[in-house]
Amino acid sequence: MALFAIIPAAGSGTRLSKKQPKQYAKLAGKPMLWHAVRAVCMPPVETVFVVLAPDDKAFARQDWKAFKGKLEPLYCGGKTRRDSVYNGLVAAMSAVDPDDWILVHDAARPCLPKKDLQKLIREARADKVGAILAQPVAETVKRSAEGLAGTQRIAASEDRARLWLAQTPQMFRAGLLAQALRAARGAVTDEAGAVEQLGLKPRLVGGSRENLKVTWPEDLAIAEAILKSRSARERRA
Ligand code: CTP
Ligand code: MG
């Protein structure tokens, strides 16, 4: 069974900056999307489909030579992340079999370590449903309630023992993923959420903190430090 990647990159990144979509923010000299593509563009992944906003002008201006023949832009992004992934999957379906595996990876996670990707692929392939990278919650978790004059106050402490932070990539068979995303109701913010709505239980694969999601401006410096120290290590090796 073949393996393909889909990278939704049709968001606007409003929490990072109002100026440009965050997938094109520069990290260590390259757009964030370039690093996200590089993280998944390796065997056994055959093709990386990148889902872009229909009016995206920036993609065509970047240098994608490093991924020649393996990268396929699809200008069919939608209003939500779910819509973008679903539209991309439908557009990719002519090249993909329902039994093939799909890795969905956020453009906003440029630092995915190779060993995490390999572990996810290994464990997902051994699973009937599929799997996602995730991390057990380390911090104490509070639920908030609004207090006087709009202040936020603690309403409750949550038991973190069985809480995980979902990351990407998330890996499912193409047919199941299409069915789940088509039927998804409410605010599904990842593929696993849609698959769970079908009553299935995707596997959790322990990932690492390096695979952070770049969301707020301060995340840029952390992501850049991770990428730079990794490439310095690779140069020394
Ligand atoms: N995404 C997408 N289509 C959308 C919304 C999001 O393809 N309509 C993509 C983003 O480009 C990103 C990933 O989904 O790669 C994760 O979304 P998020 O980190 O929330 O990015 P944005 O929606 O762009 O950022 P924000 O929520 O801060 O506006
Ligand atoms: Mg968003």
PDB file of C-alpha atoms and ligand atoms in Angstrom:
ATOM      1  CA  MET A   1       0.000   0.000   0.000  1.00  0.00           C
ATOM      2  CA  ALA A   2       1.364   3.371  -1.028  1.00  0.00           C
ATOM      3  CA  LEU A   3       1.838   6.321   1.323  1.00  0.00           C
ATOM      4  CA  PHE A   4       1.104   9.966   0.433  1.00  0.00           C
ATOM      5  CA  ALA A   5       1.285  13.198   2.423  1.00  0.00           C
ATOM      6  CA  ILE A   6      -1.181  16.089   2.440  1.00  0.00           C
ATOM      7  CA  ILE A   7      -0.115  19.419   3.915  1.00  0.00           C
ATOM      8  CA  PRO A   8      -2.958  21.878   4.503  1.00  0.00           C
ATOM      9  CA  ALA A   9      -1.445  25.338   3.935  1.00  0.00           C
ATOM     10  CA  ALA A  10      -4.471  27.481   3.168  1.00  0.00           C
ATOM     11  CA  GLY A  11      -4.811  29.222   6.547  1.00  0.00           C
ATOM     12  CA  SER A  12      -4.072  32.873   7.187  1.00  0.00           C
ATOM     13  CA  GLY A  13      -2.136  32.534  10.448  1.00  0.00           C
ATOM     14  CA  THR A  14      -3.968  35.393  12.162  1.00  0.00           C
ATOM     15  CA  ARG A  15      -2.524  34.586  15.607  1.00  0.00           C
ATOM     16  CA  LEU A  16       1.017  34.946  14.266  1.00  0.00           C
ATOM     17  CA  SER A  17       0.805  38.048  12.103  1.00  0.00           C
ATOM     18  CA  LYS A  18      -1.727  40.031  10.139  1.00  0.00           C
ATOM     19  CA  LYS A  19       0.818  40.767   7.400  1.00  0.00           C
ATOM     20  CA  GLN A  20       1.439  37.471   5.619  1.00  0.00           C
ATOM     21  CA  PRO A  21       0.087  33.909   5.924  1.00  0.00           C
ATOM     22  CA  LYS A  22       2.296  32.125   8.453  1.00  0.00           C
ATOM     23  CA  GLN A  23       3.207  29.256   6.097  1.00  0.00           C
ATOM     24  CA  TYR A  24       5.412  31.780   4.278  1.00  0.00           C
ATOM     25  CA  ALA A  25       7.041  33.273   7.403  1.00  0.00           C
ATOM     26  CA  LYS A  26      10.814  32.819   7.109  1.00  0.00           C
ATOM     27  CA  LEU A  27      12.629  30.348   9.353  1.00  0.00           C
ATOM     28  CA  ALA A  28      16.379  29.861   8.929  1.00  0.00           C
ATOM     29  CA  GLY A  29      16.148  31.475   5.484  1.00  0.00           C
ATOM     30  CA  LYS A  30      13.268  29.380   4.096  1.00  0.00           C
ATOM     31  CA  PRO A  31       9.485  29.633   4.331  1.00  0.00           C
ATOM     32  CA  MET A  32       7.921  27.585   7.136  1.00  0.00           C
ATOM     33  CA  LEU A  33       6.072  25.533   4.506  1.00  0.00           C
ATOM     34  CA  TRP A  34       9.400  24.500   2.928  1.00  0.00           C
ATOM     35  CA  HIS A  35      10.532  22.995   6.237  1.00  0.00           C
ATOM     36  CA  ALA A  36       7.188  21.201   6.714  1.00  0.00           C
ATOM     37  CA  VAL A  37       7.484  19.722   3.213  1.00  0.00           C
ATOM     38  CA  ARG A  38      11.067  18.671   3.842  1.00  0.00           C
ATOM     39  CA  ALA A  39      10.043  16.900   7.049  1.00  0.00           C
ATOM     40  CA  VAL A  40       7.695  14.511   5.200  1.00  0.00           C
ATOM     41  CA  CYS A  41       9.179  14.421   1.692  1.00  0.00           C
ATOM     42  CA  MET A  42      11.196  11.213   2.050  1.00  0.00           C
ATOM     43  CA  PRO A  43      10.660   7.537   1.289  1.00  0.00           C
ATOM     44  CA  PRO A  44       8.282   5.783   1.714  1.00  0.00           C
ATOM     45  CA  VAL A  45       6.189   8.935   1.046  1.00  0.00           C
ATOM     46  CA  GLU A  46       5.551   9.029  -2.720  1.00  0.00           C
ATOM     47  CA  THR A  47       4.024  12.456  -3.281  1.00  0.00           C
ATOM     48  CA  VAL A  48       3.459  15.464  -1.045  1.00  0.00           C
ATOM     49  CA  PHE A  49       0.223  17.305  -1.895  1.00  0.00           C
ATOM     50  CA  VAL A  50       0.159  20.878  -0.620  1.00  0.00           C
ATOM     51  CA  VAL A  51      -3.304  22.399  -0.274  1.00  0.00           C
ATOM     52  CA  LEU A  52      -3.223  26.136  -0.988  1.00  0.00           C
ATOM     53  CA  ALA A  53      -5.802  28.905  -0.952  1.00  0.00           C
ATOM     54  CA  PRO A  54      -7.292  29.321  -4.462  1.00  0.00           C
ATOM     55  CA  ASP A  55      -5.836  32.856  -4.670  1.00  0.00           C
ATOM     56  CA  ASP A  56      -2.369  31.940  -3.282  1.00  0.00           C
ATOM     57  CA  LYS A  57       0.305  33.864  -5.161  1.00  0.00           C
ATOM     58  CA  ALA A  58       3.256  33.192  -2.863  1.00  0.00           C
ATOM     59  CA  PHE A  59       3.724  29.451  -3.481  1.00  0.00           C
ATOM     60  CA  ALA A  60       4.761  29.906  -7.107  1.00  0.00           C
ATOM     61  CA  ARG A  61       7.375  32.500  -6.092  1.00  0.00           C
ATOM     62  CA  GLN A  62       9.325  30.121  -3.813  1.00  0.00           C
ATOM     63  CA  ASP A  63      12.111  27.746  -4.756  1.00  0.00           C
ATOM     64  CA  TRP A  64      10.867  24.128  -4.603  1.00  0.00           C
ATOM     65  CA  LYS A  65      13.728  22.553  -6.587  1.00  0.00           C
ATOM     66  CA  ALA A  66      14.786  20.355  -3.678  1.00  0.00           C
ATOM     67  CA  PHE A  67      11.529  18.343  -3.984  1.00  0.00           C
ATOM     68  CA  LYS A  68      11.387  18.039  -7.743  1.00  0.00           C
ATOM     69  CA  GLY A  69       8.758  15.598  -9.008  1.00  0.00           C
ATOM     70  CA  LYS A  70       7.496  14.778  -5.493  1.00  0.00           C
ATOM     71  CA  LEU A  71       5.578  17.954  -4.720  1.00  0.00           C
ATOM     72  CA  GLU A  72       2.097  18.714  -6.009  1.00  0.00           C
ATOM     73  CA  PRO A  73       0.310  22.010  -5.243  1.00  0.00           C
ATOM     74  CA  LEU A  74      -3.499  21.886  -5.145  1.00  0.00           C
ATOM     75  CA  TYR A  75      -5.283  25.249  -5.194  1.00  0.00           C
ATOM     76  CA  CYS A  76      -8.417  24.055  -3.418  1.00  0.00           C
ATOM     77  CA  GLY A  77      -8.118  25.207   0.212  1.00  0.00           C
ATOM     78  CA  GLY A  78     -11.384  25.869   2.038  1.00  0.00           C
ATOM     79  CA  LYS A  79     -12.795  27.921   4.918  1.00  0.00           C
ATOM     80  CA  THR A  80     -11.600  25.589   7.690  1.00  0.00           C
ATOM     81  CA  ARG A  81      -8.685  23.201   8.061  1.00  0.00           C
ATOM     82  CA  ARG A  82     -11.120  20.304   7.696  1.00  0.00           C
ATOM     83  CA  ASP A  83     -12.398  21.725   4.387  1.00  0.00           C
ATOM     84  CA  SER A  84      -8.837  22.183   3.093  1.00  0.00           C
ATOM     85  CA  VAL A  85      -7.794  18.612   3.946  1.00  0.00           C
ATOM     86  CA  TYR A  86     -11.014  17.158   2.532  1.00  0.00           C
ATOM     87  CA  ASN A  87     -10.795  19.163  -0.720  1.00  0.00           C
ATOM     88  CA  GLY A  88      -7.135  18.181  -1.078  1.00  0.00           C
ATOM     89  CA  LEU A  89      -7.917  14.533  -0.500  1.00  0.00           C
ATOM     90  CA  VAL A  90     -10.705  14.576  -3.109  1.00  0.00           C
ATOM     91  CA  ALA A  91      -8.370  16.281  -5.600  1.00  0.00           C
ATOM     92  CA  ALA A  92      -5.609  13.735  -4.882  1.00  0.00           C
ATOM     93  CA  MET A  93      -7.949  10.746  -5.168  1.00  0.00           C
ATOM     94  CA  SER A  94      -7.174  10.168  -8.886  1.00  0.00           C
ATOM     95  CA  ALA A  95      -3.631   9.181  -7.833  1.00  0.00           C
ATOM     96  CA  VAL A  96      -4.613   7.458  -4.587  1.00  0.00           C
ATOM     97  CA  ASP A  97      -6.339   4.133  -3.773  1.00  0.00           C
ATOM     98  CA  PRO A  98      -8.826   3.954  -0.872  1.00  0.00           C
ATOM     99  CA  ASP A  99      -6.489   1.466   0.864  1.00  0.00           C
ATOM    100  CA  ASP A 100      -3.423   3.693   0.504  1.00  0.00           C
ATOM    101  CA  TRP A 101      -2.188   5.550   3.568  1.00  0.00           C
ATOM    102  CA  ILE A 102      -2.378   9.336   3.937  1.00  0.00           C
ATOM    103  CA  LEU A 103      -0.218  11.367   6.296  1.00  0.00           C
ATOM    104  CA  VAL A 104      -1.756  14.752   7.067  1.00  0.00           C
ATOM    105  CA  HIS A 105       0.816  17.237   8.348  1.00  0.00           C
ATOM    106  CA  ASP A 106       0.381  20.924   9.267  1.00  0.00           C
ATOM    107  CA  ALA A 107       2.433  23.537   7.465  1.00  0.00           C
ATOM    108  CA  ALA A 108       2.671  25.068  10.937  1.00  0.00           C
ATOM    109  CA  ARG A 109       4.856  22.191  12.248  1.00  0.00           C
ATOM    110  CA  PRO A 110       8.187  22.760  10.509  1.00  0.00           C
ATOM    111  CA  CYS A 111      10.359  20.922  13.071  1.00  0.00           C
ATOM    112  CA  LEU A 112       8.954  17.375  12.895  1.00  0.00           C
ATOM    113  CA  PRO A 113      11.890  15.045  13.734  1.00  0.00           C
ATOM    114  CA  LYS A 114      12.586  12.221  11.291  1.00  0.00           C
ATOM    115  CA  LYS A 115      12.516   9.599  14.044  1.00  0.00           C
ATOM    116  CA  ASP A 116       8.980  10.673  15.064  1.00  0.00           C
ATOM    117  CA  LEU A 117       7.770  10.379  11.479  1.00  0.00           C
ATOM    118  CA  GLN A 118       9.304   6.926  11.133  1.00  0.00           C
ATOM    119  CA  LYS A 119       7.796   5.741  14.419  1.00  0.00           C
ATOM    120  CA  LEU A 120       4.346   7.018  13.409  1.00  0.00           C
ATOM    121  CA  ILE A 121       4.502   5.278  10.019  1.00  0.00           C
ATOM    122  CA  ARG A 122       5.572   2.006  11.645  1.00  0.00           C
ATOM    123  CA  GLU A 123       2.839   2.057  14.297  1.00  0.00           C
ATOM    124  CA  ALA A 124       0.042   3.304  12.031  1.00  0.00           C
ATOM    125  CA  ARG A 125       0.711   0.567   9.488  1.00  0.00           C
ATOM    126  CA  ALA A 126       0.311  -1.996  12.266  1.00  0.00           C
ATOM    127  CA  ASP A 127      -3.040  -0.519  13.305  1.00  0.00           C
ATOM    128  CA  LYS A 128      -6.503  -1.181  11.870  1.00  0.00           C
ATOM    129  CA  VAL A 129      -7.688   2.414  12.360  1.00  0.00           C
ATOM    130  CA  GLY A 130      -4.578   4.598  12.047  1.00  0.00           C
ATOM    131  CA  ALA A 131      -2.480   6.707  14.398  1.00  0.00           C
ATOM    132  CA  ILE A 132      -1.404  10.202  15.349  1.00  0.00           C
ATOM    133  CA  LEU A 133       1.651  11.718  17.017  1.00  0.00           C
ATOM    134  CA  ALA A 134       0.803  13.139  20.418  1.00  0.00           C
ATOM    135  CA  GLN A 135       2.371  14.044  23.759  1.00  0.00           C
ATOM    136  CA  PRO A 136       1.156  13.398  27.295  1.00  0.00           C
ATOM    137  CA  VAL A 137       0.286  16.718  28.941  1.00  0.00           C
ATOM    138  CA  ALA A 138       3.144  17.734  31.259  1.00  0.00           C
ATOM    139  CA  GLU A 139       1.690  20.829  32.903  1.00  0.00           C
ATOM    140  CA  THR A 140      -1.115  21.063  35.453  1.00  0.00           C
ATOM    141  CA  VAL A 141      -4.331  21.881  33.582  1.00  0.00           C
ATOM    142  CA  LYS A 142      -6.924  24.430  34.702  1.00  0.00           C
ATOM    143  CA  ARG A 143     -10.360  25.169  33.317  1.00  0.00           C
ATOM    144  CA  SER A 144     -11.276  28.860  33.309  1.00  0.00           C
ATOM    145  CA  ALA A 145     -14.445  30.769  33.979  1.00  0.00           C
ATOM    146  CA  GLU A 146     -15.097  34.432  33.518  1.00  0.00           C
ATOM    147  CA  GLY A 147     -14.910  36.489  36.723  1.00  0.00           C
ATOM    148  CA  LEU A 148     -15.721  40.101  37.588  1.00  0.00           C
ATOM    149  CA  ALA A 149     -15.077  42.681  34.849  1.00  0.00           C
ATOM    150  CA  GLY A 150     -14.164  39.979  32.349  1.00  0.00           C
ATOM    151  CA  THR A 151     -11.187  38.626  34.338  1.00  0.00           C
ATOM    152  CA  GLN A 152     -10.368  34.958  33.816  1.00  0.00           C
ATOM    153  CA  ARG A 153     -10.445  32.863  36.999  1.00  0.00           C
ATOM    154  CA  ILE A 154      -9.878  29.199  37.735  1.00  0.00           C
ATOM    155  CA  ALA A 155     -13.111  27.252  37.789  1.00  0.00           C
ATOM    156  CA  ALA A 156     -11.556  23.789  38.165  1.00  0.00           C
ATOM    157  CA  SER A 157      -8.351  21.733  37.997  1.00  0.00           C
ATOM    158  CA  GLU A 158      -8.429  18.950  35.442  1.00  0.00           C
ATOM    159  CA  ASP A 159      -6.907  15.507  35.884  1.00  0.00           C
ATOM    160  CA  ARG A 160      -4.110  15.465  33.341  1.00  0.00           C
ATOM    161  CA  ALA A 161      -3.320  11.765  33.797  1.00  0.00           C
ATOM    162  CA  ARG A 162      -4.957  10.731  30.537  1.00  0.00           C
ATOM    163  CA  LEU A 163      -4.731  13.950  28.570  1.00  0.00           C
ATOM    164  CA  TRP A 164      -2.606  14.170  25.432  1.00  0.00           C
ATOM    165  CA  LEU A 165      -1.738  17.036  23.100  1.00  0.00           C
ATOM    166  CA  ALA A 166      -2.504  15.984  19.540  1.00  0.00           C
ATOM    167  CA  GLN A 167       0.162  16.768  16.956  1.00  0.00           C
ATOM    168  CA  THR A 168       0.550  16.038  13.263  1.00  0.00           C
ATOM    169  CA  PRO A 169       1.281  14.013  11.190  1.00  0.00           C
ATOM    170  CA  GLN A 170      -1.885  11.944  11.542  1.00  0.00           C
ATOM    171  CA  MET A 171      -2.025   8.814   9.415  1.00  0.00           C
ATOM    172  CA  PHE A 172      -5.132   7.049   8.110  1.00  0.00           C
ATOM    173  CA  ARG A 173      -6.184   5.070   5.076  1.00  0.00           C
ATOM    174  CA  ALA A 174      -7.442   7.376   2.310  1.00  0.00           C
ATOM    175  CA  GLY A 175     -10.910   5.817   2.092  1.00  0.00           C
ATOM    176  CA  LEU A 176     -11.556   5.982   5.830  1.00  0.00           C
ATOM    177  CA  LEU A 177     -10.220   9.539   6.020  1.00  0.00           C
ATOM    178  CA  ALA A 178     -12.448  10.739   3.173  1.00  0.00           C
ATOM    179  CA  GLN A 179     -15.483   9.100   4.766  1.00  0.00           C
ATOM    180  CA  ALA A 180     -14.695  10.605   8.189  1.00  0.00           C
ATOM    181  CA  LEU A 181     -14.051  14.137   6.904  1.00  0.00           C
ATOM    182  CA  ARG A 182     -17.151  14.077   4.706  1.00  0.00           C
ATOM    183  CA  ALA A 183     -19.334  13.123   7.682  1.00  0.00           C
ATOM    184  CA  ALA A 184     -17.581  15.343  10.267  1.00  0.00           C
ATOM    185  CA  ARG A 185     -19.872  17.481  12.430  1.00  0.00           C
ATOM    186  CA  GLY A 186     -19.030  20.423  14.691  1.00  0.00           C
ATOM    187  CA  ALA A 187     -15.575  21.881  15.225  1.00  0.00           C
ATOM    188  CA  VAL A 188     -13.217  19.088  14.195  1.00  0.00           C
ATOM    189  CA  THR A 189      -9.709  20.490  14.346  1.00  0.00           C
ATOM    190  CA  ASP A 190      -7.816  17.371  13.334  1.00  0.00           C
ATOM    191  CA  GLU A 191      -8.305  14.193  11.282  1.00  0.00           C
ATOM    192  CA  ALA A 192      -8.433  11.962  14.371  1.00  0.00           C
ATOM    193  CA  GLY A 193     -11.404  13.997  15.631  1.00  0.00           C
ATOM    194  CA  ALA A 194     -13.340  13.153  12.468  1.00  0.00           C
ATOM    195  CA  VAL A 195     -12.360   9.475  12.681  1.00  0.00           C
ATOM    196  CA  GLU A 196     -13.401   9.384  16.362  1.00  0.00           C
ATOM    197  CA  GLN A 197     -16.869  10.615  15.353  1.00  0.00           C
ATOM    198  CA  LEU A 198     -17.237   7.331  13.433  1.00  0.00           C
ATOM    199  CA  GLY A 199     -16.795   5.521  16.761  1.00  0.00           C
ATOM    200  CA  LEU A 200     -13.201   4.449  16.051  1.00  0.00           C
ATOM    201  CA  LYS A 201     -10.186   4.838  18.342  1.00  0.00           C
ATOM    202  CA  PRO A 202      -6.994   5.960  16.586  1.00  0.00           C
ATOM    203  CA  ARG A 203      -3.690   4.934  18.183  1.00  0.00           C
ATOM    204  CA  LEU A 204      -1.627   7.499  20.134  1.00  0.00           C
ATOM    205  CA  VAL A 205       2.078   7.459  19.249  1.00  0.00           C
ATOM    206  CA  GLY A 206       4.375   9.346  21.634  1.00  0.00           C
ATOM    207  CA  GLY A 207       5.998  12.283  19.855  1.00  0.00           C
ATOM    208  CA  SER A 208       8.358  14.985  21.034  1.00  0.00           C
ATOM    209  CA  ARG A 209       8.146  18.614  22.010  1.00  0.00           C
ATOM    210  CA  GLU A 210      10.425  19.566  19.141  1.00  0.00           C
ATOM    211  CA  ASN A 211       7.428  19.090  16.864  1.00  0.00           C
ATOM    212  CA  LEU A 212       5.878  22.327  18.118  1.00  0.00           C
ATOM    213  CA  LYS A 213       3.055  24.092  16.352  1.00  0.00           C
ATOM    214  CA  VAL A 214       4.045  27.599  15.382  1.00  0.00           C
ATOM    215  CA  THR A 215       1.042  29.649  16.468  1.00  0.00           C
ATOM    216  CA  TRP A 216       2.183  32.769  18.359  1.00  0.00           C
ATOM    217  CA  PRO A 217       4.980  35.195  17.399  1.00  0.00           C
ATOM    218  CA  GLU A 218       7.283  33.861  20.156  1.00  0.00           C
ATOM    219  CA  ASP A 219       7.122  30.354  18.617  1.00  0.00           C
ATOM    220  CA  LEU A 220       9.135  31.544  15.605  1.00  0.00           C
ATOM    221  CA  ALA A 221      12.366  31.955  17.567  1.00  0.00           C
ATOM    222  CA  ILE A 222      11.965  28.519  19.185  1.00  0.00           C
ATOM    223  CA  ALA A 223      11.305  26.813  15.838  1.00  0.00           C
ATOM    224  CA  GLU A 224      14.256  28.598  14.252  1.00  0.00           C
ATOM    225  CA  ALA A 225      16.580  27.572  17.092  1.00  0.00           C
ATOM    226  CA  ILE A 226      15.536  23.916  16.684  1.00  0.00           C
ATOM    227  CA  LEU A 227      16.079  23.974  12.896  1.00  0.00           C
ATOM    228  CA  LYS A 228      19.445  25.730  13.169  1.00  0.00           C
ATOM    229  CA  SER A 229      20.842  23.442  15.842  1.00  0.00           C
ATOM    230  CA  ARG A 230      19.702  20.430  13.830  1.00  0.00           C
ATOM    231  CA  SER A 231      21.379  21.586  10.641  1.00  0.00           C
ATOM    232  CA  ALA A 232      24.577  22.425  12.572  1.00  0.00           C
ATOM    233  CA  ARG A 233      24.527  18.864  13.968  1.00  0.00           C
ATOM    234  CA  GLU A 234      23.994  17.435  10.462  1.00  0.00           C
ATOM    235  CA  ARG A 235      26.913  19.464   9.106  1.00  0.00           C
ATOM    236  CA  ARG A 236      29.202  18.128  11.849  1.00  0.00           C
ATOM    237  CA  ALA A 237      28.140  14.500  11.263  1.00  0.00           C
TER     238      ALA A 237
HETATM  239  N1  CTP B   1      -5.323  25.560   7.343  1.00  0.00           N
HETATM  240  C1  CTP B   1      -5.838  25.337   6.061  1.00  0.00           C
HETATM  241  N2  CTP B   1      -7.049  25.885   5.708  1.00  0.00           N
HETATM  242  C2  CTP B   1      -7.748  26.629   6.596  1.00  0.00           C
HETATM  243  C3  CTP B   1      -7.238  26.848   7.908  1.00  0.00           C
HETATM  244  C4  CTP B   1      -6.010  26.296   8.253  1.00  0.00           C
HETATM  245  O1  CTP B   1      -5.208  24.668   5.246  1.00  0.00           O
HETATM  246  N3  CTP B   1      -8.903  27.164   6.207  1.00  0.00           N
HETATM  247  C5  CTP B   1      -3.992  24.995   7.684  1.00  0.00           C
HETATM  248  C6  CTP B   1      -2.977  26.060   8.087  1.00  0.00           C
HETATM  249  O2  CTP B   1      -2.395  26.657   6.924  1.00  0.00           O
HETATM  250  C7  CTP B   1      -1.998  25.270   8.935  1.00  0.00           C
HETATM  251  C8  CTP B   1      -2.867  24.155   9.537  1.00  0.00           C
HETATM  252  O3  CTP B   1      -4.092  24.150   8.801  1.00  0.00           O
HETATM  253  O4  CTP B   1      -0.995  24.652   8.169  1.00  0.00           O
HETATM  254  C9  CTP B   1      -3.095  24.348  11.023  1.00  0.00           C
HETATM  255  O5  CTP B   1      -3.880  25.489  11.244  1.00  0.00           O
HETATM  256  P1  CTP B   1      -3.475  26.709  12.185  1.00  0.00           P
HETATM  257  O6  CTP B   1      -2.183  26.435  12.868  1.00  0.00           O
HETATM  258  O7  CTP B   1      -4.662  27.086  12.991  1.00  0.00           O
HETATM  259  O8  CTP B   1      -3.138  27.846  11.087  1.00  0.00           O
HETATM  260  P2  CTP B   1      -3.992  29.105  10.686  1.00  0.00           P
HETATM  261  O9  CTP B   1      -5.430  28.763  10.649  1.00  0.00           O
HETATM  262  O10 CTP B   1      -3.368  29.623   9.435  1.00  0.00           O
HETATM  263  O11 CTP B   1      -3.651  30.113  11.879  1.00  0.00           O
HETATM  264  P3  CTP B   1      -4.697  30.935  12.813  1.00  0.00           P
HETATM  265  O12 CTP B   1      -5.643  29.910  13.391  1.00  0.00           O
HETATM  266  O13 CTP B   1      -3.822  31.589  13.832  1.00  0.00           O
HETATM  267  O14 CTP B   1      -5.374  31.935  11.910  1.00  0.00           O
HETATM  268 MG    MG B   2      -6.489  28.111  12.453  1.00  0.00          MG
END
